[in-house]
């Protein structure tokens, strides 16, 4: 994810997309990956899946998805402003489980992105289907509204 101050934050797994995951920074000039940063990125729980970083253009807050061992995907916030008293690093604040038609989303999303106007969109598929869809995500309650079939894996919006 590219931040407003031209840093590239990413979530990496050295296990082919399975836990454990770590935050890293990528230098946009030379592609060098660093696990140390002045951003004080938090340690991630070793038994959870993390993905889909997105930054709100409205308030600058960072969001991501996290999946627990039961396969339930939650919306979470990466809070770099309110550091942990113990570690001095940012915190992951778990928000609501992502839901569609009042059912918890039982698989991770392919992509998460904010529009320039601050609307949150996701690309994903429902557990029982193979079709990918574009969803609008309500930040207040993590409810997803299906908009249309969408045969892509990733989405992005240009900054204005």
Phi, psi and omega in degrees: 000130174274131180266169180296336180261026173064032171258152176247110178260137177221164174248127183236151173230133177265014183238037176064037178090008176247159180303153006275158178243156177220153169278148176213162173246142176245127177286117183293343180279319186233357178079004181293134179263133180230139177262354177254142182202156174285354178283347182057053179293138185284160170287147180255147179299135187288346184252017181238153174266136178234140177194178168063059176289139176210144179245130178290129177284348183278306184243000178078003181288148179260139178232157178204174173248150176221141182239130180274179184294342177274357178086013179270129182264131179242151169277140180222161178244135173267108184259105180263356181273322182254090185288151175295135178295326184282311186263339185076009181252166176299174183234152169261121179253112180284129179260216183278152171296141175292134181227152173222129184050044177065015177246139178295140177289123186257023173204162184282163177277161173275326186201154178218131182205147175265141171282163178302335179274358176097006176280140180262129180238153179221150170247130180195178174225154180278153187308318186270003184236158175259346182285137175269146181229155168266130181240150166262136183246126177278117182294333182290323186227003178063021175282136182256137176246121181287128182259310184195161170297146186208103188270053176226166178259329184228148175229154176207155176237144176284145176282144179268000000 
